[in-house]
Tab-separated table of C-alpha atoms and ligand atoms in Angstrom:
chain	number	residue	atom	x	y	z
A	1	MET	CA	11.284	28.089	20.705
A	2	LEU	CA	9.326	25.553	22.724
A	3	VAL	CA	5.436	25.708	23.145
A	4	ASP	CA	2.853	23.431	24.614
A	5	GLY	CA	1.228	20.860	22.607
A	6	PRO	CA	1.586	17.272	21.716
A	7	PRO	CA	5.015	15.647	21.253
A	8	GLY	CA	6.333	16.297	17.685
A	9	GLY	CA	4.027	19.021	17.086
A	10	TYR	CA	4.888	22.532	15.888
A	11	ARG	CA	3.480	25.738	14.479
A	12	LEU	CA	4.898	27.431	11.394
A	13	VAL	CA	3.875	30.881	9.993
A	14	SER	CA	4.973	32.255	6.943
A	15	SER	CA	4.362	35.796	5.984
A	16	GLU	CA	6.203	38.810	4.453
A	17	ASP	CA	8.096	39.183	7.543
A	18	GLY	CA	9.644	35.716	7.249
A	19	VAL	CA	9.062	32.247	8.607
A	20	LEU	CA	8.298	31.775	12.308
A	21	ILE	CA	8.723	28.178	13.765
A	22	GLU	CA	7.376	27.209	17.227
A	23	ALA	CA	7.689	23.582	18.341
A	24	HIS	CA	6.853	21.448	21.224
A	25	ASP	CA	10.146	19.710	21.345
A	26	ALA	CA	13.351	19.060	19.168
A	27	GLU	CA	11.378	16.552	17.000
A	28	GLY	CA	8.708	19.007	16.374
A	29	GLU	CA	11.402	21.582	14.971
A	30	MET	CA	12.570	18.996	12.649
A	31	ASN	CA	8.944	18.152	11.580
A	32	ALA	CA	8.546	21.879	10.963
A	33	LEU	CA	11.667	22.121	8.842
A	34	GLN	CA	10.525	19.163	6.897
A	35	THR	CA	7.210	21.028	6.142
A	36	LEU	CA	8.978	23.994	5.360
A	37	ARG	CA	10.954	22.032	2.690
A	38	GLN	CA	7.741	20.816	1.225
A	39	LEU	CA	6.434	24.599	1.169
A	40	LEU	CA	9.715	25.421	-0.953
A	41	GLY	CA	8.742	23.026	-3.707
A	42	PRO	CA	10.417	20.047	-4.936
A	43	GLY	CA	13.748	21.666	-5.766
A	44	ALA	CA	14.248	21.806	-2.008
A	45	PHE	CA	14.559	18.088	-1.952
A	46	ARG	CA	17.641	18.220	-4.412
A	47	ALA	CA	21.024	17.838	-2.876
A	48	ALA	CA	22.133	21.249	-4.527
A	49	GLY	CA	21.388	23.648	-7.357
A	50	ASP	CA	17.931	24.710	-6.332
A	51	LYS	CA	16.695	28.251	-7.480
A	52	PRO	CA	15.558	30.533	-4.683
A	53	GLN	CA	11.897	30.105	-3.909
A	54	VAL	CA	8.992	32.094	-2.767
A	55	ILE	CA	7.195	30.444	0.392
A	56	PRO	CA	3.437	30.913	0.182
A	57	ALA	CA	2.102	32.870	3.172
A	58	CYS	CA	0.293	30.370	5.468
A	59	GLU	CA	-0.193	29.116	9.052
A	60	VAL	CA	0.402	25.403	9.638
A	61	VAL	CA	-0.287	23.975	13.185
A	62	ASP	CA	0.297	20.240	13.109
A	63	HIS	CA	1.435	17.279	15.305
A	64	PRO	CA	1.768	13.585	14.623
A	65	ARG	CA	-1.153	11.044	15.520
A	66	PHE	CA	1.355	8.270	16.770
A	67	ALA	CA	4.623	8.257	18.526
A	68	TRP	CA	5.822	5.189	16.543
A	69	ARG	CA	6.054	5.926	12.838
A	70	GLY	CA	8.437	3.160	11.633
A	71	VAL	CA	10.001	1.401	8.711
A	72	MET	CA	11.613	-2.096	9.020
A	73	LEU	CA	14.420	-2.528	6.686
A	74	ASP	CA	15.577	-6.169	6.310
A	75	VAL	CA	19.302	-5.862	5.832
A	76	ALA	CA	19.805	-9.661	6.421
A	77	ARG	CA	18.382	-11.287	3.390
A	78	HIS	CA	20.155	-8.663	1.127
A	79	PHE	CA	22.813	-6.408	2.644
A	80	LEU	CA	22.157	-2.672	2.084
A	81	PRO	CA	25.529	-0.917	2.205
A	82	LYS	CA	26.147	1.729	5.015
A	83	ARG	CA	25.524	4.549	2.576
A	84	GLU	CA	22.174	3.296	1.563
A	85	VAL	CA	21.041	3.106	5.233
A	86	LEU	CA	22.184	6.511	5.643
A	87	ARG	CA	20.171	7.699	2.666
A	88	TRP	CA	17.243	5.725	4.063
A	89	VAL	CA	17.298	7.798	7.255
A	90	GLU	CA	16.972	10.864	5.162
A	91	LEU	CA	13.980	9.399	3.382
A	92	LEU	CA	12.438	8.697	6.649
A	93	SER	CA	12.982	11.942	7.940
A	94	ALA	CA	11.522	13.645	4.766
A	95	HIS	CA	8.396	11.769	5.269
A	96	LYS	CA	8.415	12.608	9.144
A	97	LEU	CA	8.834	8.936	10.075
A	98	ASN	CA	10.897	8.609	13.159
A	99	VAL	CA	11.855	4.824	13.635
A	100	LEU	CA	14.138	2.793	11.810
A	101	HIS	CA	14.074	-0.835	12.633
A	102	LEU	CA	17.017	-2.747	11.247
A	103	HIS	CA	16.448	-6.615	11.068
A	104	LEU	CA	20.196	-7.337	11.411
A	105	THR	CA	20.243	-11.119	11.405
A	106	ASP	CA	18.442	-14.111	9.742
A	107	ASP	CA	19.166	-17.466	8.192
A	108	GLN	CA	20.644	-15.879	5.206
A	109	GLY	CA	23.197	-13.602	6.667
A	110	TRP	CA	24.473	-11.993	10.121
A	111	ARG	CA	25.120	-8.282	9.644
A	112	PHE	CA	26.110	-7.156	13.160
A	113	GLU	CA	29.837	-7.213	14.199
A	114	VAL	CA	30.108	-8.838	17.567
A	115	LYS	CA	33.594	-8.443	19.102
A	116	ALA	CA	33.250	-11.359	21.479
A	117	TYR	CA	32.291	-13.825	18.498
A	118	PRO	CA	34.147	-12.701	15.414
A	119	LYS	CA	33.032	-15.799	13.248
A	120	LEU	CA	29.371	-14.296	13.265
A	121	THR	CA	30.542	-11.991	10.692
A	122	GLU	CA	33.507	-13.823	9.225
A	123	VAL	CA	31.431	-16.898	8.638
A	124	GLY	CA	27.855	-15.539	9.019
A	125	SER	CA	27.850	-12.506	6.891
A	126	TRP	CA	28.020	-14.177	3.567
A	127	ARG	CA	26.470	-16.947	1.671
A	128	ASP	CA	27.694	-18.667	-1.494
A	129	ASP	CA	24.579	-18.477	-3.436
A	130	SER	CA	20.916	-17.207	-3.410
A	131	ARG	CA	17.515	-18.347	-4.669
A	132	PHE	CA	16.641	-15.837	-7.642
A	133	GLY	CA	12.810	-15.659	-7.225
A	134	ASP	CA	10.371	-17.720	-5.323
A	135	ARG	CA	11.850	-21.247	-3.858
A	136	ARG	CA	8.869	-23.249	-5.161
A	137	SER	CA	10.007	-22.573	-8.938
A	138	ALA	CA	13.150	-20.384	-9.225
A	139	GLY	CA	16.626	-21.347	-9.912
A	140	MET	CA	19.610	-19.965	-8.037
A	141	LYS	CA	21.685	-16.690	-8.842
A	142	GLY	CA	25.036	-18.484	-8.793
A	143	ARG	CA	27.072	-16.020	-7.052
A	144	PRO	CA	27.952	-15.079	-3.499
A	145	HIS	CA	26.206	-12.352	-1.528
A	146	GLY	CA	27.150	-10.797	1.835
A	147	GLY	CA	28.233	-7.722	3.867
A	148	PHE	CA	27.966	-6.488	7.318
A	149	TYR	CA	28.214	-3.418	9.487
A	150	THR	CA	31.048	-2.717	11.996
A	151	GLN	CA	30.237	-1.286	15.337
A	152	ASP	CA	31.656	1.921	14.174
A	153	ASP	CA	29.487	1.956	11.158
A	154	LEU	CA	26.327	1.309	13.208
A	155	ARG	CA	27.271	4.150	15.837
A	156	GLU	CA	27.680	6.427	12.671
A	157	ILE	CA	24.087	5.465	11.515
A	158	VAL	CA	22.718	5.804	15.078
A	159	ALA	CA	24.176	9.378	15.371
A	160	TYR	CA	23.132	10.396	11.941
A	161	ALA	CA	19.620	9.256	12.609
A	162	ALA	CA	19.425	11.052	16.117
A	163	ALA	CA	20.291	14.306	14.451
A	164	ARG	CA	17.259	13.726	12.262
A	165	HIS	CA	15.076	12.590	15.329
A	166	VAL	CA	14.886	8.945	13.791
A	167	THR	CA	15.480	6.117	16.517
A	168	VAL	CA	17.138	3.168	15.147
A	169	VAL	CA	15.654	-0.071	16.703
A	170	PRO	CA	17.957	-3.011	16.063
A	171	GLU	CA	16.727	-6.593	16.032
A	172	ILE	CA	18.795	-9.677	16.463
A	173	ASP	CA	16.208	-12.604	15.577
A	174	ILE	CA	15.966	-15.713	17.918
A	175	PRO	CA	15.220	-18.515	18.152
A	176	GLY	CA	14.403	-18.926	14.549
A	177	HIS	CA	15.838	-17.432	11.465
A	178	SER	CA	19.247	-18.114	13.310
A	179	GLN	CA	21.172	-20.410	10.517
A	180	ALA	CA	23.745	-17.713	9.829
A	181	ALA	CA	24.640	-17.781	13.367
A	182	ILE	CA	24.637	-21.657	13.613
A	183	ALA	CA	26.912	-21.809	10.566
A	184	ALA	CA	29.251	-19.671	12.406
A	185	TYR	CA	29.056	-21.476	15.753
A	186	PRO	CA	27.480	-25.019	15.146
A	187	GLU	CA	27.132	-25.685	18.933
A	188	LEU	CA	24.082	-23.102	18.932
A	189	GLY	CA	21.981	-25.485	16.695
A	190	LEU	CA	20.958	-29.066	16.496
A	191	HIS	CA	21.764	-29.840	12.960
A	192	GLY	CA	24.702	-27.578	11.657
A	193	GLY	CA	24.646	-26.487	8.213
A	194	GLY	CA	25.902	-23.434	6.211
A	195	VAL	CA	24.314	-19.835	5.830
A	196	TRP	CA	20.985	-20.593	3.997
A	197	SER	CA	20.862	-19.682	0.315
A	198	ASP	CA	17.081	-20.339	0.271
A	199	TRP	CA	14.149	-18.465	1.487
A	200	GLY	CA	11.135	-19.582	3.706
A	201	ILE	CA	10.744	-20.765	7.122
A	202	ASN	CA	13.831	-22.842	8.310
A	203	GLU	CA	13.335	-25.661	10.678
A	204	ARG	CA	16.787	-25.475	12.016
A	205	VAL	CA	16.317	-23.180	15.019
A	206	LEU	CA	18.531	-22.452	17.985
A	207	ASN	CA	18.886	-25.339	20.419
A	208	THR	CA	17.724	-25.046	24.209
A	209	GLU	CA	20.962	-25.301	25.833
A	210	GLN	CA	21.788	-22.760	28.600
A	211	SER	CA	25.151	-22.077	26.951
A	212	THR	CA	22.989	-20.835	23.784
A	213	ALA	CA	21.241	-18.395	26.158
A	214	ASP	CA	24.564	-17.290	27.657
A	215	PHE	CA	25.935	-16.713	24.024
A	216	TYR	CA	23.120	-14.503	23.157
A	217	LYS	CA	23.192	-12.578	26.286
A	218	VAL	CA	26.779	-11.372	25.161
A	219	VAL	CA	25.599	-10.693	21.799
A	220	PHE	CA	22.669	-8.501	23.141
A	221	ASP	CA	24.982	-6.745	25.639
A	222	GLU	CA	27.156	-5.635	22.530
A	223	LEU	CA	23.795	-4.629	20.631
A	224	MET	CA	22.647	-2.557	23.612
A	225	ASP	CA	26.047	-1.000	23.859
A	226	VAL	CA	26.011	0.218	20.201
A	227	PHE	CA	22.198	1.147	19.971
A	228	PRO	CA	20.850	3.448	22.632
A	229	ALA	CA	17.237	2.813	21.623
A	230	GLU	CA	14.783	2.271	24.587
A	231	VAL	CA	13.475	-0.691	22.552
A	232	ILE	CA	15.583	-3.734	21.553
A	233	GLY	CA	14.237	-6.446	18.967
A	234	LEU	CA	14.686	-10.012	19.669
A	235	GLY	CA	12.665	-11.373	16.755
A	236	GLY	CA	10.686	-14.420	18.054
A	237	ASP	CA	8.955	-15.110	14.648
A	238	GLU	CA	8.596	-18.420	12.725
A	239	ALA	CA	10.433	-20.707	15.126
A	240	PRO	CA	8.950	-24.265	14.503
A	241	GLY	CA	9.185	-26.386	17.911
A	242	HIS	CA	10.822	-24.026	19.915
A	243	ASP	CA	9.548	-23.757	23.406
A	244	GLY	CA	10.160	-20.067	24.064
A	245	GLU	CA	12.186	-20.175	27.097
A	246	LEU	CA	15.112	-18.554	25.243
A	247	VAL	CA	12.696	-15.787	24.298
A	248	ARG	CA	11.773	-15.139	27.864
A	249	GLN	CA	15.507	-15.341	29.214
A	250	ILE	CA	16.665	-12.786	26.557
A	251	ALA	CA	13.611	-10.568	27.211
A	252	ARG	CA	14.660	-10.434	30.934
A	253	HIS	CA	18.168	-9.748	30.060
A	254	ILE	CA	16.998	-6.828	27.831
A	255	LEU	CA	14.959	-5.511	30.728
A	256	ARG	CA	17.809	-5.836	33.180
A	257	GLY	CA	19.859	-3.691	30.679
A	258	GLY	CA	17.285	-1.085	31.350
A	259	ARG	CA	15.576	-1.434	27.876
A	260	ARG	CA	12.304	-3.035	26.468
A	261	PRO	CA	12.399	-6.052	24.578
A	262	TYR	CA	10.402	-6.015	21.276
A	263	GLY	CA	9.255	-9.249	19.653
A	264	TRP	CA	7.024	-10.263	16.627
A	265	ASP	CA	3.647	-11.338	17.700
A	266	GLU	CA	4.701	-15.119	18.062
A	267	VAL	CA	6.220	-14.009	21.429
A	268	LEU	CA	2.745	-14.012	22.869
A	269	ASP	CA	2.668	-17.915	22.394
A	270	SER	CA	5.989	-18.232	24.359
A	271	GLY	CA	4.321	-17.955	27.789
A	272	PRO	CA	3.809	-14.937	30.013
A	273	LEU	CA	5.890	-12.085	28.662
A	274	PRO	CA	7.633	-9.692	31.036
A	275	ALA	CA	5.836	-6.464	31.690
A	276	GLY	CA	7.238	-3.835	29.447
A	277	THR	CA	7.589	-6.081	26.314
A	278	VAL	CA	6.506	-4.350	23.023
A	279	VAL	CA	4.766	-6.539	20.549
A	280	ALA	CA	4.786	-6.112	16.718
A	281	SER	CA	1.576	-7.409	15.328
A	282	TRP	CA	2.250	-8.938	11.797
A	283	ARG	CA	0.123	-12.065	11.376
A	284	GLY	CA	-2.998	-9.692	10.997
A	285	VAL	CA	-4.310	-7.572	14.006
A	286	GLU	CA	-5.150	-10.463	16.430
A	287	GLY	CA	-1.748	-10.534	18.042
A	288	GLY	CA	-2.030	-6.722	18.774
A	289	ILE	CA	-5.289	-7.027	20.138
A	290	THR	CA	-4.184	-9.903	22.504
A	291	ALA	CA	-1.042	-7.923	23.413
A	292	ALA	CA	-2.984	-4.671	24.291
A	293	ARG	CA	-5.574	-6.676	26.235
A	294	GLU	CA	-2.888	-8.272	28.294
A	295	GLY	CA	-1.437	-4.677	29.079
A	296	HIS	CA	1.631	-4.661	26.526
A	297	ASP	CA	2.367	-1.884	24.237
A	298	VAL	CA	1.858	-2.591	20.373
A	299	VAL	CA	3.216	-1.788	17.026
A	300	MET	CA	0.836	-2.559	14.206
A	301	CYS	CA	2.259	-4.013	10.930
A	302	PRO	CA	-0.237	-6.514	9.586
A	303	GLU	CA	1.057	-8.178	6.545
A	304	GLU	CA	-2.108	-7.637	4.676
A	305	PHE	CA	-1.555	-3.786	4.648
A	306	VAL	CA	1.990	-2.930	5.254
A	307	TYR	CA	4.354	-5.597	4.046
A	308	LEU	CA	5.788	-3.383	1.208
A	309	ASP	CA	7.635	-6.375	-0.464
A	310	TYR	CA	4.205	-7.751	-1.442
A	311	ARG	CA	3.025	-6.995	-4.972
A	312	GLN	CA	1.635	-3.558	-5.870
A	313	SER	CA	-0.800	-4.753	-8.510
A	314	ASP	CA	-2.214	-7.969	-9.907
A	315	SER	CA	-0.386	-7.207	-13.269
A	316	PRO	CA	2.130	-9.808	-14.437
A	317	ASP	CA	4.564	-6.893	-14.970
A	318	GLU	CA	5.286	-6.825	-11.208
A	319	PRO	CA	8.629	-7.858	-10.597
A	320	ILE	CA	8.805	-11.225	-8.592
A	321	PRO	CA	5.104	-10.851	-7.467
A	322	VAL	CA	4.906	-12.227	-3.963
A	323	GLY	CA	2.247	-11.871	-1.229
A	324	THR	CA	-1.292	-10.340	-1.425
A	325	VAL	CA	-2.071	-7.561	-3.659
A	326	THR	CA	-1.210	-4.343	-1.732
A	327	THR	CA	-2.038	-1.159	-3.738
A	328	LEU	CA	-1.157	2.540	-2.871
A	329	GLU	CA	-5.012	2.816	-2.114
A	330	ASP	CA	-4.838	-0.233	0.112
A	331	VAL	CA	-2.090	1.270	2.346
A	332	TYR	CA	-3.668	4.654	2.582
A	333	ALA	CA	-6.998	3.219	3.448
A	334	TRP	CA	-5.481	1.395	6.424
A	335	GLU	CA	-6.379	2.177	9.990
A	336	PRO	CA	-3.806	1.085	12.494
A	337	VAL	CA	-5.857	1.044	15.534
A	338	PRO	CA	-8.035	-2.350	15.439
A	339	ALA	CA	-11.617	-1.562	16.068
A	340	GLU	CA	-11.993	-4.369	18.594
A	341	LEU	CA	-9.934	-2.183	21.268
A	342	THR	CA	-11.857	-0.416	23.864
A	343	GLY	CA	-11.312	1.679	26.902
A	344	ASP	CA	-7.630	2.510	27.365
A	345	GLU	CA	-6.559	-0.342	25.161
A	346	PRO	CA	-6.231	1.961	21.914
A	347	GLY	CA	-3.734	3.894	24.166
A	348	ARG	CA	-1.457	0.855	23.955
A	349	VAL	CA	-1.093	1.161	20.333
A	350	LEU	CA	2.472	3.156	20.122
A	351	GLY	CA	1.833	3.388	16.257
A	352	ALA	CA	2.791	1.309	13.328
A	353	GLN	CA	5.581	0.256	10.934
A	354	ALA	CA	5.730	-0.775	7.258
A	355	ASN	CA	8.015	-3.799	6.976
A	356	ILE	CA	10.362	-4.284	3.855
A	357	TRP	CA	11.517	-7.632	3.731
A	358	THR	CA	14.245	-8.263	0.887
A	359	GLU	CA	14.263	-11.860	-0.088
A	360	HIS	CA	13.247	-10.479	-3.650
A	361	LEU	CA	14.657	-6.992	-3.349
A	362	ASP	CA	18.487	-7.701	-3.986
A	363	SER	CA	19.443	-4.038	-4.391
A	364	ALA	CA	18.649	-0.403	-3.062
A	365	ARG	CA	16.893	0.273	-6.521
A	366	ARG	CA	14.671	-2.805	-5.964
A	367	VAL	CA	13.797	-1.509	-2.272
A	368	ASP	CA	13.044	1.878	-3.693
A	369	TYR	CA	10.514	0.411	-6.154
A	370	ALA	CA	8.780	-1.888	-3.471
A	371	ALA	CA	8.810	1.086	-1.041
A	372	PHE	CA	7.647	4.095	-3.043
A	373	PRO	CA	4.965	5.644	-3.428
A	374	ARG	CA	3.297	3.254	-0.975
A	375	LEU	CA	5.439	4.553	2.015
A	376	ALA	CA	4.224	8.088	1.322
A	377	ALA	CA	0.659	6.698	1.859
A	378	PHE	CA	1.899	4.942	5.009
A	379	ALA	CA	3.578	8.067	6.375
A	380	GLU	CA	0.457	10.059	6.076
A	381	VAL	CA	-1.624	7.188	7.705
A	382	VAL	CA	0.488	7.316	10.918
A	383	TRP	CA	0.849	11.142	10.926
A	384	SER	CA	-2.713	12.338	10.214
A	385	PRO	CA	-6.131	11.902	12.127
A	386	ALA	CA	-7.953	8.655	11.217
A	387	GLU	CA	-10.386	10.563	8.557
A	388	LYS	CA	-9.018	9.971	5.014
A	389	ASP	CA	-8.558	12.371	2.319
A	390	PRO	CA	-10.286	11.621	-1.003
A	391	GLY	CA	-7.713	13.809	-2.717
A	392	PHE	CA	-4.831	11.841	-1.409
A	393	VAL	CA	-3.581	10.082	-4.783
A	394	GLN	CA	-4.172	13.540	-6.625
A	395	ARG	CA	-1.887	15.356	-4.058
A	396	LEU	CA	0.707	12.602	-4.219
A	397	ARG	CA	0.602	12.873	-8.044
A	398	GLU	CA	0.810	16.609	-8.218
A	399	HIS	CA	2.987	17.396	-5.188
A	400	HIS	CA	4.847	14.376	-3.630
A	401	LEU	CA	5.997	12.482	-6.741
A	402	PRO	CA	7.964	15.511	-8.042
A	403	ARG	CA	9.692	15.638	-4.591
A	404	LEU	CA	10.542	11.901	-4.832
A	405	ASP	CA	11.928	12.567	-8.456
A	406	ALA	CA	14.052	15.330	-6.954
A	407	LEU	CA	15.322	13.050	-4.082
A	408	GLY	CA	16.280	10.484	-6.940
A	409	VAL	CA	13.911	7.799	-5.393
A	410	GLU	CA	13.176	5.074	-8.095
A	411	TYR	CA	9.375	4.632	-7.189
A	412	ARG	CA	7.034	2.760	-8.900
A	413	PRO	CA	4.985	4.954	-11.458
A	414	LEU	CA	1.343	5.037	-10.732
A	415	ASN	CA	0.662	3.120	-13.921
A	416	GLY	CA	3.097	0.280	-13.371
A	417	PRO	CA	6.751	-0.326	-13.585
A	418	HIS	CA	9.273	1.055	-16.051
A	419	PRO	CA	10.370	-1.512	-18.445
A	420	TRP	CA	13.704	-1.506	-16.610
A	421	GLN	CA	11.932	-2.255	-13.430
A	422	ARG	CA	10.482	-5.431	-14.577
A	423	LEU	CA	12.078	-8.859	-14.001
A	424	PRO	CA	10.634	-11.079	-16.954
A	425	GLY	CA	10.960	-14.661	-16.389
A	426	VAL	CA	11.904	-14.595	-12.402
A	427	PRO	CA	9.063	-16.424	-10.835
A	428	GLY	CA	7.215	-14.951	-7.744
A	429	PHE	CA	4.493	-16.530	-5.700
A	430	PRO	CA	1.361	-14.565	-5.780
A	431	ARG	CA	-1.228	-15.183	-3.105
B	501	ACM	C1	7.682	-11.953	9.923
B	501	ACM	O1	7.131	-11.525	8.729
B	501	ACM	N1	8.237	-13.219	9.818
B	501	ACM	C2	7.710	-11.134	10.965
């Protein structure tokens, strides 16, 4: 039954007469069902075999603080098989997160089947080797890595996510992070070269030929055909020396397709952005502040707080420790709306997303370790009012970790990694 209230909101009443759910909308109904699952106890998070449970008598009236409660999965640096992406949709839904941003292309791999340009996946979806650890000190793995999603795979993921009120936002990264595309079609670049087996910022960006822009318009047409999301990612980050014209052309192309372009905050440096562009603020909060003041919608994801590939403690036991220390408590303490925003500017903040880059996360098990339990803290930040609950860690320990156990999530224990979660001898680069 639909009731008045904020989007995604619901009311759940449990009594001896049964359970009543009223929701503002279909997403609210899904949120209420996830709350009911929480009330049922950790066994309700198992795939089967749970014993019948007693639901406590209660009334819950709730709604999300932000409309965009996202996770970015980098499936380019290390491919996550389709079955793992489907599992991630479940994990998002269980945490009342509603946007899955898929980073589908990078220097190290192209994961999106493009019918017009088959070499993007024939050549671009695999590399013959990978750096194992930080590039400044580590050796190579000595084996190939690859994989890609067919358009049918992605349509399946989109439909599976839609049934759980998760929107899949795809990203094709231009004009940097494009070495896999250049390996497949050298005429897109200036210097040629194969799919990159190293990590870091790559100088070999797309060239500025009109033929390259035209090539990418076809790619984005296929992308928009597969992904019905209102927002379509074009990357735009870390493109040394590029002038931004390609970003503007593709942004306008996405708008002509009836969608909204979504770029990392470097797109603010590429000249005036078309109205409707959404900006992801990752190099701190300044990009988000500038974008909001220029009238753009913003998704906050500053690396200092929500880059979940960054190390979870300063212990040498952390596997391949990179980035700054970002503890569970740091994520929970984070406030997504920058204090500098005034007037109607805070309303430009659609929400936030946690970013999970996978240079050093080469399997679904490693992704679990990096993401959890910090993603549970993030989920509360984007759902709940700004006031923090001093009992958060206690609640996590008592109530939520048992749910993650039941789901089979291989999270980082609060006191540090299990022995089998360490990677002794593989160098990171702690900052
Ligand atoms: C990014 O971290 N390069 C968006």
